[in-house]
């Protein structure tokens, strides 16, 4: 064990001397490894950060959550012209499933509507996201209130003129004033503020609730009607815990087919989407991005590997006399082999660490410039970068190390003189 530590120490010293004595040559040779590691870890970190941001925007909803609508989350064999003929889900279907679908913890009817302007006295907020929902959505997404309350079942069913504000909208309209009980104007109607949501923070994909307001879905139904293709009604269902989701979705599908009178053999004119499937789609996309990034970065590492091999061949030639002396004093081939292998690995790791440092600096800069998007360099990606560097050094140093270990001591001393 001690001999390996000695070899490692000597190899480290040789590697540092190579950096000191031949700065330009070593820098140019390590540049390939540095660029390769920067490219690989930069891609991995960027994709990981993007995936974390996307999934973070979905984290409020459980992966078992099911969304029924006339659109599909993923690819489908049904042609677009046929999908465009599908009817929207309806409020009556929501009531039917609420009464007749077993093993359902919550079901909410929501309507995706265009952004609107909301006004309080002389202050107006524009581009406000409006969540037209039934009261159950509060529990499905586990929304948190800073003050006040959410609308109840009675207010939801009757479409009472009440509204819950996101944190940013409340600040824009009321500043430091208490908004509860105040009347705001939306859709030309006066709505009473009954609650304000806790601050959530901005999201890259606009998923933050801070810039949204929530109203009973029946208010939006009165404004837009039930057959308006400019809005997107959905049913959001949360199954009970420990329920087999595949079986639950099959029952849901059959109940809705029966309600719509779809004949056996005919395709569904609706889609049953599960958030888990959307999460799997994200994983698939990010996996492909990682793979493409690795392929492109691999070319840089290939160049870097040749650079490390070049350094090591030059190092063997410069130290031929020293190798002969070491062998004449009893150094075994294995000792010489490990000495050069460790040196190659150390040089490659140094190049890799420089690449990681550049990624780290880049992540700080990217996070500053993108504002709400946090670019994160994880410890796992740092480990991958270091490990890949070591492997490149190992592979690149094998042939020079073998050639050094097989030198004849007499010839080596004579050649080095």
Short mmCIF file of C-alpha atoms in Angstrom, two decimals:
data_model
loop_
_atom_site.label_atom_id
_atom_site.label_comp_id
_atom_site.label_asym_id
_atom_site.label_seq_id
_atom_site.Cartn_x
_atom_site.Cartn_y
_atom_site.Cartn_z
CA UNK A 1 0.00 0.00 0.00
CA UNK A 2 2.84 2.38 0.89
CA UNK A 3 4.51 1.85 -2.46
CA UNK A 4 1.36 2.92 -4.28
CA UNK A 5 1.14 6.05 -2.16
CA UNK A 6 4.75 6.75 -3.03
CA UNK A 7 4.06 6.23 -6.72
CA UNK A 8 1.02 8.51 -6.49
CA UNK A 9 3.07 11.22 -4.78
CA UNK A 10 5.86 11.05 -7.35
CA UNK A 11 3.35 11.03 -10.20
CA UNK A 12 1.67 14.10 -8.76
CA UNK A 13 5.03 15.86 -8.56
CA UNK A 14 5.87 14.94 -12.16
CA UNK A 15 2.47 16.21 -13.31
CA UNK A 16 2.93 19.53 -11.50
CA UNK A 17 6.46 19.87 -12.94
CA UNK A 18 5.03 19.28 -16.43
CA UNK A 19 2.59 22.11 -15.81
CA UNK A 20 5.34 24.40 -14.50
CA UNK A 21 8.07 23.64 -17.01
CA UNK A 22 5.98 23.38 -20.17
CA UNK A 23 3.07 25.69 -19.50
CA UNK A 24 1.99 26.34 -23.09
CA UNK A 25 2.36 22.73 -24.26
CA UNK A 26 0.54 21.34 -21.26
CA UNK A 27 -2.17 24.01 -21.44
CA UNK A 28 -2.88 23.27 -25.11
CA UNK A 29 -2.89 19.53 -24.48
CA UNK A 30 -5.28 19.80 -21.52
CA UNK A 31 -7.53 22.26 -23.34
CA UNK A 32 -9.41 19.42 -25.04
CA UNK A 33 -10.21 17.74 -21.72
CA UNK A 34 -11.25 21.07 -20.20
CA UNK A 35 -13.59 21.89 -23.10
CA UNK A 36 -14.96 18.34 -23.15
CA UNK A 37 -15.76 18.29 -19.43
CA UNK A 38 -17.15 21.82 -19.64
CA UNK A 39 -19.42 20.72 -22.50
CA UNK A 40 -20.61 17.48 -20.89
CA UNK A 41 -21.23 18.85 -17.41
CA UNK A 42 -22.65 22.08 -18.82
CA UNK A 43 -25.22 20.10 -20.81
CA UNK A 44 -26.03 17.79 -17.88
CA UNK A 45 -26.39 20.71 -15.47
CA UNK A 46 -28.54 22.71 -17.91
CA UNK A 47 -30.86 19.78 -18.61
CA UNK A 48 -31.07 18.87 -14.91
CA UNK A 49 -31.92 22.46 -14.03
CA UNK A 50 -34.54 22.62 -16.77
CA UNK A 51 -36.07 19.32 -15.63
CA UNK A 52 -36.11 20.49 -12.01
CA UNK A 53 -37.86 23.72 -13.04
CA UNK A 54 -40.50 21.92 -15.11
CA UNK A 55 -41.24 19.32 -12.46
CA UNK A 56 -41.19 21.99 -9.76
CA UNK A 57 -44.00 23.79 -11.57
CA UNK A 58 -45.97 20.52 -11.48
CA UNK A 59 -45.09 19.59 -7.90
CA UNK A 60 -48.26 21.12 -6.50
CA UNK A 61 -50.21 18.34 -8.20
CA UNK A 62 -49.63 14.72 -7.28
CA UNK A 63 -48.35 12.44 -10.06
CA UNK A 64 -51.49 10.32 -9.66
CA UNK A 65 -53.64 13.33 -10.64
CA UNK A 66 -55.73 12.66 -13.75
CA UNK A 67 -56.89 15.31 -16.23
CA UNK A 68 -59.74 14.61 -18.65
CA UNK A 69 -60.16 16.89 -21.67
CA UNK A 70 -60.32 16.86 -25.46
CA UNK A 71 -56.53 17.15 -25.78
CA UNK A 72 -53.79 14.60 -25.12
CA UNK A 73 -50.59 15.25 -23.17
CA UNK A 74 -48.62 12.91 -25.40
CA UNK A 75 -48.56 11.68 -28.99
CA UNK A 76 -51.69 9.95 -30.29
CA UNK A 77 -52.69 7.98 -33.39
CA UNK A 78 -55.93 9.94 -33.75
CA UNK A 79 -55.59 12.47 -36.61
CA UNK A 80 -55.82 16.16 -35.75
CA UNK A 81 -58.94 16.80 -37.83
CA UNK A 82 -60.76 14.16 -35.82
CA UNK A 83 -59.50 15.45 -32.46
CA UNK A 84 -60.74 18.93 -33.34
CA UNK A 85 -64.27 17.49 -33.52
CA UNK A 86 -64.15 16.13 -29.96
CA UNK A 87 -66.57 17.84 -27.56
CA UNK A 88 -65.30 19.58 -24.45
CA UNK A 89 -65.94 18.01 -21.08
CA UNK A 90 -68.95 19.58 -19.42
CA UNK A 91 -70.12 20.70 -16.02
CA UNK A 92 -72.86 18.05 -16.19
CA UNK A 93 -70.20 15.36 -16.69
CA UNK A 94 -68.35 16.70 -13.66
CA UNK A 95 -71.52 16.34 -11.57
CA UNK A 96 -72.19 12.87 -12.98
CA UNK A 97 -68.70 11.55 -12.21
CA UNK A 98 -68.75 13.19 -8.79
CA UNK A 99 -71.82 11.10 -7.95
CA UNK A 100 -70.92 7.87 -9.76
CA UNK A 101 -67.14 7.38 -9.85
CA UNK A 102 -65.88 5.29 -6.90
CA UNK A 103 -62.49 5.64 -5.17
CA UNK A 104 -62.28 9.37 -5.95
CA UNK A 105 -60.84 11.64 -3.31
CA UNK A 106 -61.62 14.87 -5.20
CA UNK A 107 -62.85 15.95 -8.61
CA UNK A 108 -62.84 19.52 -9.88
CA UNK A 109 -64.21 21.18 -12.99
CA UNK A 110 -61.91 23.89 -14.33
CA UNK A 111 -62.02 26.19 -17.33
CA UNK A 112 -58.89 27.50 -19.01
CA UNK A 113 -59.75 31.07 -20.01
CA UNK A 114 -57.73 33.92 -21.57
CA UNK A 115 -55.86 36.38 -19.37
CA UNK A 116 -57.91 39.38 -18.29
CA UNK A 117 -57.57 42.78 -16.68
CA UNK A 118 -58.75 43.27 -13.11
CA UNK A 119 -59.49 46.66 -11.58
CA UNK A 120 -59.84 48.16 -8.13
CA UNK A 121 -60.93 51.82 -8.15
CA UNK A 122 -58.33 53.57 -10.36
CA UNK A 123 -55.74 50.76 -10.26
CA UNK A 124 -55.71 48.12 -13.00
CA UNK A 125 -53.66 44.92 -13.34
CA UNK A 126 -53.43 43.56 -16.88
CA UNK A 127 -52.52 40.11 -18.16
CA UNK A 128 -53.94 38.43 -15.06
CA UNK A 129 -54.32 34.65 -15.23
CA UNK A 130 -57.84 33.63 -14.26
CA UNK A 131 -58.42 30.23 -12.68
CA UNK A 132 -62.09 29.36 -13.15
CA UNK A 133 -62.50 26.33 -10.91
CA UNK A 134 -64.85 24.51 -8.58
CA UNK A 135 -64.11 24.54 -4.88
CA UNK A 136 -62.49 21.05 -4.84
CA UNK A 137 -59.43 22.33 -6.69
CA UNK A 138 -58.27 24.01 -3.49
CA UNK A 139 -57.66 20.59 -1.94
CA UNK A 140 -56.34 18.92 -5.11
CA UNK A 141 -53.51 21.41 -5.52
CA UNK A 142 -53.19 22.11 -1.78
CA UNK A 143 -53.27 25.87 -2.25
CA UNK A 144 -52.13 27.92 0.74
CA UNK A 145 -53.81 31.10 1.91
CA UNK A 146 -52.04 34.05 3.47
CA UNK A 147 -55.27 35.56 4.68
CA UNK A 148 -59.00 35.07 4.29
CA UNK A 149 -60.53 31.87 2.90
CA UNK A 150 -61.33 30.03 -0.31
CA UNK A 151 -64.83 29.87 -1.74
CA UNK A 152 -66.95 27.00 -0.42
CA UNK A 153 -69.22 24.50 -2.17
CA UNK A 154 -72.31 26.70 -1.95
CA UNK A 155 -70.50 29.67 -3.51
CA UNK A 156 -68.99 27.38 -6.13
CA UNK A 157 -72.31 25.86 -7.19
CA UNK A 158 -74.18 29.16 -7.27
CA UNK A 159 -71.34 31.06 -8.96
CA UNK A 160 -71.25 33.66 -6.19
CA UNK A 161 -69.40 36.91 -7.03
CA UNK A 162 -66.31 36.11 -4.95
CA UNK A 163 -62.63 36.03 -5.83
CA UNK A 164 -59.30 34.86 -4.36
CA UNK A 165 -56.23 36.89 -5.34
CA UNK A 166 -52.67 35.81 -5.93
CA UNK A 167 -50.05 37.55 -3.80
CA UNK A 168 -48.70 39.77 -6.60
CA UNK A 169 -52.17 40.82 -7.78
CA UNK A 170 -53.19 41.76 -4.23
CA UNK A 171 -50.07 43.92 -3.88
CA UNK A 172 -50.58 45.57 -7.26
CA UNK A 173 -54.20 46.47 -6.57
CA UNK A 174 -54.13 47.27 -2.88
CA UNK A 175 -50.51 47.96 -1.92
CA UNK A 176 -50.33 47.56 1.84
CA UNK A 177 -54.09 47.75 2.36
CA UNK A 178 -56.14 44.79 3.54
CA UNK A 179 -58.01 43.55 0.42
CA UNK A 180 -60.51 41.34 2.23
CA UNK A 181 -64.07 42.50 1.71
CA UNK A 182 -63.08 44.95 -1.04
CA UNK A 183 -64.76 44.77 -4.44
CA UNK A 184 -62.76 44.39 -7.64
CA UNK A 185 -64.06 44.46 -11.20
CA UNK A 186 -63.57 41.50 -13.55
CA UNK A 187 -65.56 40.70 -16.70
CA UNK A 188 -67.47 43.90 -16.00
CA UNK A 189 -68.74 42.39 -12.74
CA UNK A 190 -68.07 43.32 -9.14
CA UNK A 191 -66.45 40.49 -7.19
CA UNK A 192 -65.74 40.51 -3.45
CA UNK A 193 -62.21 39.55 -2.35
CA UNK A 194 -62.44 36.76 0.22
CA UNK A 195 -58.84 35.50 0.28
CA UNK A 196 -55.22 36.06 -0.73
CA UNK A 197 -52.80 33.23 -1.54
CA UNK A 198 -49.37 32.93 0.03
CA UNK A 199 -46.46 34.14 -2.07
CA UNK A 200 -45.20 31.31 -4.26
CA UNK A 201 -42.39 32.94 -6.20
CA UNK A 202 -41.90 33.30 -9.93
CA UNK A 203 -41.59 30.37 -12.31
CA UNK A 204 -39.79 30.14 -15.64
CA UNK A 205 -42.86 28.58 -17.21
CA UNK A 206 -45.42 30.96 -15.78
CA UNK A 207 -46.82 28.44 -13.35
CA UNK A 208 -46.71 30.76 -10.33
CA UNK A 209 -50.01 31.52 -8.63
CA UNK A 210 -48.81 34.98 -7.58
CA UNK A 211 -50.08 36.56 -10.81
CA UNK A 212 -53.39 34.70 -10.87
CA UNK A 213 -56.85 35.00 -9.40
CA UNK A 214 -59.41 32.27 -8.71
CA UNK A 215 -63.14 32.50 -9.26
CA UNK A 216 -65.98 29.95 -9.21
CA UNK A 217 -66.16 28.12 -12.55
CA UNK A 218 -69.84 28.98 -12.91
CA UNK A 219 -68.97 32.67 -13.23
CA UNK A 220 -66.83 31.86 -16.29
CA UNK A 221 -69.61 29.62 -17.65
CA UNK A 222 -71.98 32.59 -17.58
CA UNK A 223 -69.41 34.78 -19.35
CA UNK A 224 -68.22 32.34 -22.01
CA UNK A 225 -71.06 29.84 -22.28
CA UNK A 226 -70.70 26.05 -22.47
CA UNK A 227 -69.85 25.73 -26.18
CA UNK A 228 -67.06 28.25 -26.58
CA UNK A 229 -64.01 26.75 -28.33
CA UNK A 230 -61.91 29.65 -27.08
CA UNK A 231 -61.80 28.15 -23.57
CA UNK A 232 -60.59 24.76 -22.35
CA UNK A 233 -62.76 22.93 -19.83
CA UNK A 234 -61.07 20.11 -17.92
CA UNK A 235 -61.90 17.58 -15.25
CA UNK A 236 -59.16 17.16 -12.66
CA UNK A 237 -59.44 14.05 -10.53
CA UNK A 238 -57.43 12.81 -7.60
CA UNK A 239 -57.90 9.09 -6.81
CA UNK A 240 -57.87 7.84 -3.26
CA UNK A 241 -54.58 6.60 -1.86
CA UNK A 242 -53.61 2.97 -2.57
CA UNK A 243 -55.99 2.78 -5.54
CA UNK A 244 -54.74 0.97 -8.63
CA UNK A 245 -54.47 3.86 -11.08
CA UNK A 246 -54.78 1.75 -14.21
CA UNK A 247 -57.99 0.17 -12.93
CA UNK A 248 -59.29 3.55 -11.76
CA UNK A 249 -58.65 5.11 -15.17
CA UNK A 250 -60.37 2.18 -16.89
CA UNK A 251 -63.48 2.65 -14.74
CA UNK A 252 -63.39 6.42 -15.35
CA UNK A 253 -63.12 5.87 -19.09
CA UNK A 254 -66.00 3.40 -19.15
CA UNK A 255 -68.30 5.64 -17.06
CA UNK A 256 -67.65 8.61 -19.33
CA UNK A 257 -68.15 6.49 -22.47
CA UNK A 258 -71.50 5.31 -21.11
CA UNK A 259 -72.55 8.86 -20.25
CA UNK A 260 -71.68 10.07 -23.74
CA UNK A 261 -73.31 7.08 -25.41
CA UNK A 262 -70.16 5.95 -27.23
CA UNK A 263 -70.80 2.63 -28.95
CA UNK A 264 -68.58 -0.42 -28.37
CA UNK A 265 -65.75 -0.41 -30.88
CA UNK A 266 -65.85 3.36 -31.35
CA UNK A 267 -62.87 5.39 -30.15
CA UNK A 268 -63.08 7.70 -27.16
CA UNK A 269 -63.84 11.33 -27.98
CA UNK A 270 -61.88 12.47 -24.93
CA UNK A 271 -58.45 11.88 -23.42
CA UNK A 272 -57.65 10.60 -19.94
CA UNK A 273 -54.23 12.09 -19.11
CA UNK A 274 -52.17 11.28 -16.05
CA UNK A 275 -49.50 13.63 -14.75
CA UNK A 276 -47.18 10.66 -14.28
CA UNK A 277 -47.29 10.17 -18.04
CA UNK A 278 -46.37 13.81 -18.54
CA UNK A 279 -43.49 13.43 -16.08
CA UNK A 280 -42.31 10.35 -18.02
CA UNK A 281 -42.48 12.37 -21.25
CA UNK A 282 -40.29 15.05 -19.65
CA UNK A 283 -37.81 12.37 -18.54
CA UNK A 284 -37.71 11.01 -22.08
CA UNK A 285 -37.08 14.43 -23.62
CA UNK A 286 -34.35 15.34 -21.12
CA UNK A 287 -32.76 11.92 -21.63
CA UNK A 288 -32.54 12.56 -25.36
CA UNK A 289 -31.08 16.02 -24.76
CA UNK A 290 -28.45 14.51 -22.46
CA UNK A 291 -27.59 11.85 -25.05
CA UNK A 292 -27.16 14.40 -27.84
CA UNK A 293 -25.04 16.58 -25.56
CA UNK A 294 -22.83 13.63 -24.63
CA UNK A 295 -22.28 12.71 -28.28
CA UNK A 296 -21.23 16.26 -29.17
CA UNK A 297 -19.04 16.61 -26.07
CA UNK A 298 -17.43 13.23 -26.76
CA UNK A 299 -15.55 14.70 -29.73
CA UNK A 300 -13.92 17.28 -27.44
CA UNK A 301 -12.94 14.53 -25.02
CA UNK A 302 -11.46 12.53 -27.90
CA UNK A 303 -9.23 15.47 -28.78
CA UNK A 304 -8.41 15.87 -25.09
CA UNK A 305 -7.45 12.21 -24.86
CA UNK A 306 -4.98 12.60 -27.73
CA UNK A 307 -3.57 15.66 -25.97
CA UNK A 308 -2.97 13.72 -22.74
CA UNK A 309 -1.38 10.85 -24.72
CA UNK A 310 0.90 13.34 -26.45
CA UNK A 311 2.04 14.78 -23.11
CA UNK A 312 2.76 11.31 -21.80
CA UNK A 313 4.75 10.20 -24.85
CA UNK A 314 6.86 13.35 -24.59
CA UNK A 315 7.24 12.76 -20.85
CA UNK A 316 8.43 9.17 -21.45
CA UNK A 317 10.98 10.40 -23.98
CA UNK A 318 12.26 13.17 -21.69
CA UNK A 319 12.59 10.80 -18.72
CA UNK A 320 14.03 7.78 -20.55
CA UNK A 321 17.32 8.13 -18.68
CA UNK A 322 15.50 8.39 -15.33
CA UNK A 323 13.43 5.29 -16.15
CA UNK A 324 16.66 3.38 -16.89
CA UNK A 325 18.17 4.46 -13.57
CA UNK A 326 15.01 3.48 -11.67
CA UNK A 327 15.02 0.03 -13.28
CA UNK A 328 18.70 -0.48 -12.63
CA UNK A 329 18.05 0.27 -8.96
CA UNK A 330 15.38 -2.44 -8.84
CA UNK A 331 12.15 -0.65 -9.84
CA UNK A 332 9.71 -3.16 -11.30
CA UNK A 333 7.79 -2.72 -14.52
CA UNK A 334 4.60 -2.37 -12.51
CA UNK A 335 6.07 0.56 -10.59
CA UNK A 336 6.97 2.40 -13.80
CA UNK A 337 3.59 1.55 -15.33
CA UNK A 338 1.59 2.94 -12.40
CA UNK A 339 3.82 5.99 -12.19
CA UNK A 340 2.94 7.10 -15.71
CA UNK A 341 -0.69 6.00 -15.46
CA UNK A 342 -1.19 8.05 -12.30
CA UNK A 343 0.51 11.01 -13.94
CA UNK A 344 -1.86 10.83 -16.92
CA UNK A 345 -4.88 10.55 -14.63
CA UNK A 346 -3.74 13.51 -12.51
CA UNK A 347 -3.19 15.69 -15.59
CA UNK A 348 -6.63 14.77 -16.97
CA UNK A 349 -8.31 15.43 -13.63
CA UNK A 350 -6.63 18.84 -13.43
CA UNK A 351 -8.05 19.66 -16.87
CA UNK A 352 -11.46 18.34 -15.78
CA UNK A 353 -11.44 20.42 -12.61
CA UNK A 354 -10.75 23.53 -14.65
CA UNK A 355 -13.75 22.60 -16.83
CA UNK A 356 -15.92 22.11 -13.74
CA UNK A 357 -14.79 25.47 -12.43
CA UNK A 358 -15.88 27.10 -15.68
CA UNK A 359 -19.29 25.38 -15.44
CA UNK A 360 -19.65 26.59 -11.84
CA UNK A 361 -18.86 30.17 -12.84
CA UNK A 362 -21.21 29.84 -15.79
CA UNK A 363 -23.99 28.55 -13.55
CA UNK A 364 -23.65 31.57 -11.27
CA UNK A 365 -23.74 33.95 -14.23
CA UNK A 366 -26.67 32.12 -15.84
CA UNK A 367 -28.68 32.24 -12.62
CA UNK A 368 -28.05 35.97 -12.33
CA UNK A 369 -29.04 36.77 -15.92
CA UNK A 370 -32.09 34.50 -16.07
CA UNK A 371 -33.46 35.81 -12.77
CA UNK A 372 -36.14 33.30 -11.81
CA UNK A 373 -34.41 30.30 -13.37
CA UNK A 374 -31.91 28.66 -11.03
CA UNK A 375 -29.01 26.98 -12.83
CA UNK A 376 -27.69 24.30 -10.46
CA UNK A 377 -24.42 22.35 -10.64
CA UNK A 378 -25.14 19.27 -8.54
CA UNK A 379 -22.57 17.27 -6.60
CA UNK A 380 -23.49 14.24 -8.74
CA UNK A 381 -22.59 16.10 -11.93
CA UNK A 382 -19.31 17.20 -10.35
CA UNK A 383 -18.57 13.56 -9.50
CA UNK A 384 -19.38 12.55 -13.09
CA UNK A 385 -17.03 15.22 -14.43
CA UNK A 386 -14.17 14.12 -12.19
CA UNK A 387 -14.75 10.43 -12.96
CA UNK A 388 -14.88 11.02 -16.73
CA UNK A 389 -11.65 13.02 -16.52
CA UNK A 390 -9.95 10.19 -14.64
CA UNK A 391 -11.15 7.61 -17.18
CA UNK A 392 -9.89 9.75 -20.09
CA UNK A 393 -6.52 10.03 -18.35
CA UNK A 394 -6.42 6.29 -17.71
CA UNK A 395 -7.22 5.39 -21.32
CA UNK A 396 -4.87 8.02 -22.76
CA UNK A 397 -1.98 7.02 -20.51
CA UNK A 398 -2.12 3.26 -21.01
CA UNK A 399 0.02 2.99 -24.16
CA UNK A 400 2.71 5.52 -23.03
CA UNK A 401 2.85 3.84 -19.60
CA UNK A 402 3.24 0.37 -21.12
CA UNK A 403 5.99 1.58 -23.45
CA UNK A 404 7.79 3.16 -20.48
CA UNK A 405 7.49 0.03 -18.34
CA UNK A 406 8.95 -2.18 -21.08
CA UNK A 407 12.08 -0.09 -21.67
CA UNK A 408 15.34 -1.98 -21.27
CA UNK A 409 17.29 -0.29 -18.43
CA UNK A 410 20.66 -0.35 -20.24
CA UNK A 411 19.20 0.97 -23.50
CA UNK A 412 17.21 3.56 -21.58
CA UNK A 413 20.30 4.89 -19.78
CA UNK A 414 22.33 4.91 -23.01
CA UNK A 415 19.50 6.62 -24.97
CA UNK A 416 19.00 9.26 -22.30
CA UNK A 417 22.69 10.20 -22.21
#
